């Protein structure tokens, strides 16, 4: 794993967690096309992460895959050590990695609770803490957390997922206030339904019923969420912090 550090001064760096598939993949591609050198984090799907890096290169962008489980402190430390060795400063951190382990509350296992909280909430803490040190040093940076409307409105059989996303929304407000003085903004995007593998994990009958409730009568494309993230990452979005922007086709209105 190596990067041509000679061009580091020219292109800002974005690190996207969980970028091998779905929304993270679309975000990584969109940021790469808009001029970021992108670090494509993934947990297990090396083939898809590498194929995204090739796609980005073919489109004239720059990307490198970086394996690491955001829920594991040792993995986050190893990723951070690699960034330090390569002298890479991350300008934009997109905490996108997330898992879904839905179950009705009384049947929810400890493992289902822990896996979701460890990845979706603790993972955001571990990654942000690792990366924010460099941002403080440089007096600039953006953290963008991909949450869900489940963290804002009640969604049955998602107590673990809702707690994790609601936790990130609260953490975002706290961090935004703490880090504003260093020129760092922290915001969330909260999608409703998005066409990814994660949607396939939901109960099909429940999903069909839920989609009927979406005023726009469809799920979002991952690219539609990526467009919003790209805006927040851009210089055009310079005075917003601590916010959660909902992108759900009107579902939660
Ligand atoms: P997805 O298609 O299931 O992809 C999940 C991605 O996260 C994969 O790249 C996966 O890596 C990675 N990942 C999972 N656990 C990880 C870990 N511990 N460390 C590092 N990477 C990890 O999911 P998605 O639908 O794109 O969801 C992306 C984000 O959007 C999540 O935070 C999710 O909660 C949120 N969201 C999704 C929807 C939706 O309807 N899809 C709606 C609202 C919010 P591997 O490929 O290596 O496994």
Tab-separated table of N, CA and C and ligand atoms in Angstrom, residues 18-24 41-45 68-71 96-99 119-120 146-148 161 165 191-194 196-199 201, ligand 1:
chain	number	residue	atom	x	y	z
A	18	UNK	N	-16.147	2.167	5.222
A	18	UNK	CA	-17.172	1.314	4.610
A	18	UNK	C	-17.455	1.716	3.177
A	19	UNK	N	-16.364	1.872	2.414
A	19	UNK	CA	-16.535	2.411	1.055
A	19	UNK	C	-16.486	1.333	-0.030
A	20	UNK	N	-16.433	0.076	0.362
A	20	UNK	CA	-16.361	-0.977	-0.663
A	20	UNK	C	-17.697	-1.171	-1.380
A	21	UNK	N	-18.780	-0.812	-0.691
A	21	UNK	CA	-20.108	-1.070	-1.266
A	21	UNK	C	-21.047	0.099	-0.961
A	22	UNK	N	-22.209	0.065	-1.616
A	22	UNK	CA	-23.338	0.921	-1.256
A	22	UNK	C	-23.057	2.419	-1.228
A	23	UNK	N	-23.558	3.063	-0.176
A	23	UNK	CA	-23.481	4.525	-0.072
A	23	UNK	C	-22.024	4.984	0.008
A	24	UNK	N	-21.215	4.269	0.782
A	24	UNK	CA	-19.803	4.650	0.935
A	24	UNK	C	-19.068	4.625	-0.389
A	41	UNK	N	-11.786	2.869	2.829
A	41	UNK	CA	-11.734	1.885	3.918
A	41	UNK	C	-12.794	0.801	3.699
A	42	UNK	N	-12.426	-0.416	4.078
A	42	UNK	CA	-13.386	-1.526	4.021
A	42	UNK	C	-13.031	-2.499	5.130
A	43	UNK	N	-13.967	-3.379	5.446
A	43	UNK	CA	-13.702	-4.353	6.509
A	43	UNK	C	-13.219	-5.676	5.940
A	44	UNK	N	-13.986	-6.236	4.967
A	44	UNK	CA	-13.635	-7.576	4.502
A	44	UNK	C	-13.636	-7.730	2.984
A	45	UNK	N	-14.233	-6.776	2.288
A	45	UNK	CA	-14.452	-6.977	0.860
A	45	UNK	C	-13.352	-6.329	0.012
A	68	UNK	N	-9.571	-2.280	7.412
A	68	UNK	CA	-9.612	-2.036	8.854
A	68	UNK	C	-11.033	-2.053	9.357
A	69	UNK	N	-11.228	-2.728	10.492
A	69	UNK	CA	-12.545	-2.790	11.111
A	69	UNK	C	-12.679	-1.586	12.053
A	70	UNK	N	-13.610	-0.688	11.743
A	70	UNK	CA	-13.720	0.548	12.539
A	70	UNK	C	-14.162	0.273	13.975
A	71	UNK	N	-14.717	-0.918	14.215
A	71	UNK	CA	-15.182	-1.250	15.561
A	71	UNK	C	-14.036	-1.729	16.451
A	96	UNK	N	-18.998	6.400	7.426
A	96	UNK	CA	-20.144	5.806	6.738
A	96	UNK	C	-20.378	4.346	7.127
A	97	UNK	N	-19.336	3.634	7.547
A	97	UNK	CA	-19.461	2.191	7.828
A	97	UNK	C	-20.604	1.941	8.803
A	98	UNK	N	-21.436	0.982	8.480
A	98	UNK	CA	-22.549	0.693	9.377
A	98	UNK	C	-23.125	-0.684	9.119
A	99	UNK	N	-23.728	-1.249	10.156
A	99	UNK	CA	-24.386	-2.550	10.009
A	99	UNK	C	-25.798	-2.482	10.588
A	119	UNK	N	-19.996	-1.020	15.862
A	119	UNK	CA	-19.643	-0.512	14.527
A	119	UNK	C	-20.171	0.901	14.318
A	120	UNK	N	-21.461	1.089	14.544
A	120	UNK	CA	-22.109	2.348	14.152
A	120	UNK	C	-21.818	3.507	15.098
A	146	UNK	N	-22.579	9.495	8.423
A	146	UNK	CA	-23.791	8.985	7.768
A	146	UNK	C	-24.616	8.282	8.836
A	147	UNK	N	-25.751	8.888	9.177
A	147	UNK	CA	-26.617	8.288	10.188
A	147	UNK	C	-27.870	7.732	9.511
A	148	UNK	N	-29.022	7.981	10.046
A	148	UNK	CA	-30.262	7.433	9.470
A	148	UNK	C	-31.434	8.137	10.124
A	161	UNK	N	-30.057	-0.245	16.317
A	161	UNK	CA	-29.666	0.653	15.214
A	161	UNK	C	-30.043	2.102	15.533
A	165	UNK	N	-27.478	5.305	15.910
A	165	UNK	CA	-27.537	6.495	15.041
A	165	UNK	C	-27.904	7.738	15.849
A	191	UNK	N	-30.102	9.494	5.794
A	191	UNK	CA	-30.955	8.960	4.733
A	191	UNK	C	-32.155	8.203	5.300
A	192	UNK	N	-33.166	8.053	4.439
A	192	UNK	CA	-34.286	7.162	4.756
A	192	UNK	C	-33.936	5.797	4.195
A	193	UNK	N	-34.576	5.430	3.083
A	193	UNK	CA	-34.232	4.162	2.422
A	193	UNK	C	-33.319	4.434	1.232
A	194	UNK	N	-32.279	3.627	1.105
A	194	UNK	CA	-31.329	3.780	0.000
A	194	UNK	C	-31.099	2.404	-0.627
A	196	UNK	N	-29.288	-0.255	-1.462
A	196	UNK	CA	-27.990	-0.908	-1.251
A	196	UNK	C	-28.240	-2.321	-0.726
A	197	UNK	N	-27.129	-3.051	-0.495
A	197	UNK	CA	-27.247	-4.406	0.083
A	197	UNK	C	-27.978	-4.371	1.419
A	198	UNK	N	-27.790	-3.251	2.168
A	198	UNK	CA	-28.395	-3.153	3.501
A	198	UNK	C	-29.918	-3.235	3.429
A	199	UNK	N	-30.473	-2.645	2.378
A	199	UNK	CA	-31.927	-2.670	2.212
A	199	UNK	C	-32.393	-4.116	1.994
A	201	UNK	N	-31.324	-6.607	3.414
A	201	UNK	CA	-31.327	-7.345	4.687
A	201	UNK	C	-32.636	-7.152	5.431
B	1	LIG	P1	-23.933	-1.716	2.916
B	1	LIG	O1	-24.302	-1.704	1.485
B	1	LIG	O2	-24.321	-2.857	3.773
B	1	LIG	O3	-22.348	-1.482	3.030
B	1	LIG	C1	-21.775	-1.403	4.297
B	1	LIG	C2	-20.344	-0.964	4.158
B	1	LIG	O4	-19.805	-0.809	5.472
B	1	LIG	C3	-19.476	-1.980	3.453
B	1	LIG	O5	-18.500	-1.294	2.714
B	1	LIG	C4	-18.807	-2.734	4.622
B	1	LIG	O6	-17.532	-3.283	4.306
B	1	LIG	C5	-18.644	-1.610	5.596
B	1	LIG	N1	-18.511	-2.033	6.980
B	1	LIG	C6	-19.414	-2.683	7.757
B	1	LIG	N2	-18.922	-2.867	8.986
B	1	LIG	C7	-17.680	-2.315	8.991
B	1	LIG	C8	-16.662	-2.190	9.958
B	1	LIG	N3	-16.818	-2.678	11.198
B	1	LIG	N4	-15.501	-1.571	9.600
B	1	LIG	C9	-15.319	-1.075	8.361
B	1	LIG	N5	-16.258	-1.168	7.401
B	1	LIG	C10	-17.419	-1.787	7.719
B	1	LIG	O7	-24.519	-0.427	3.677
B	1	LIG	P2	-25.095	0.954	3.090
B	1	LIG	O8	-26.548	0.785	2.866
B	1	LIG	O9	-24.227	1.473	2.018
B	1	LIG	O10	-24.951	1.852	4.415
B	1	LIG	C11	-23.927	2.818	4.581
B	1	LIG	C12	-24.308	3.699	5.762
B	1	LIG	O11	-25.562	4.328	5.497
B	1	LIG	C13	-24.491	2.932	7.068
B	1	LIG	O12	-23.977	3.682	8.138
B	1	LIG	C14	-25.990	2.795	7.181
B	1	LIG	O13	-26.399	2.670	8.517
B	1	LIG	C15	-26.451	4.093	6.563
B	1	LIG	N6	-27.826	4.067	6.041
B	1	LIG	C16	-28.212	3.188	5.082
B	1	LIG	C17	-29.528	3.208	4.629
B	1	LIG	C18	-30.035	2.282	3.546
B	1	LIG	O14	-31.267	2.239	3.328
B	1	LIG	N7	-29.199	1.543	2.852
B	1	LIG	C19	-30.440	4.116	5.178
B	1	LIG	C20	-30.016	5.001	6.149
B	1	LIG	C21	-28.700	4.975	6.592
B	1	LIG	P3	-17.360	-4.771	3.627
B	1	LIG	O15	-17.879	-4.659	2.227
B	1	LIG	O16	-15.897	-5.013	3.670
B	1	LIG	O17	-18.171	-5.701	4.477
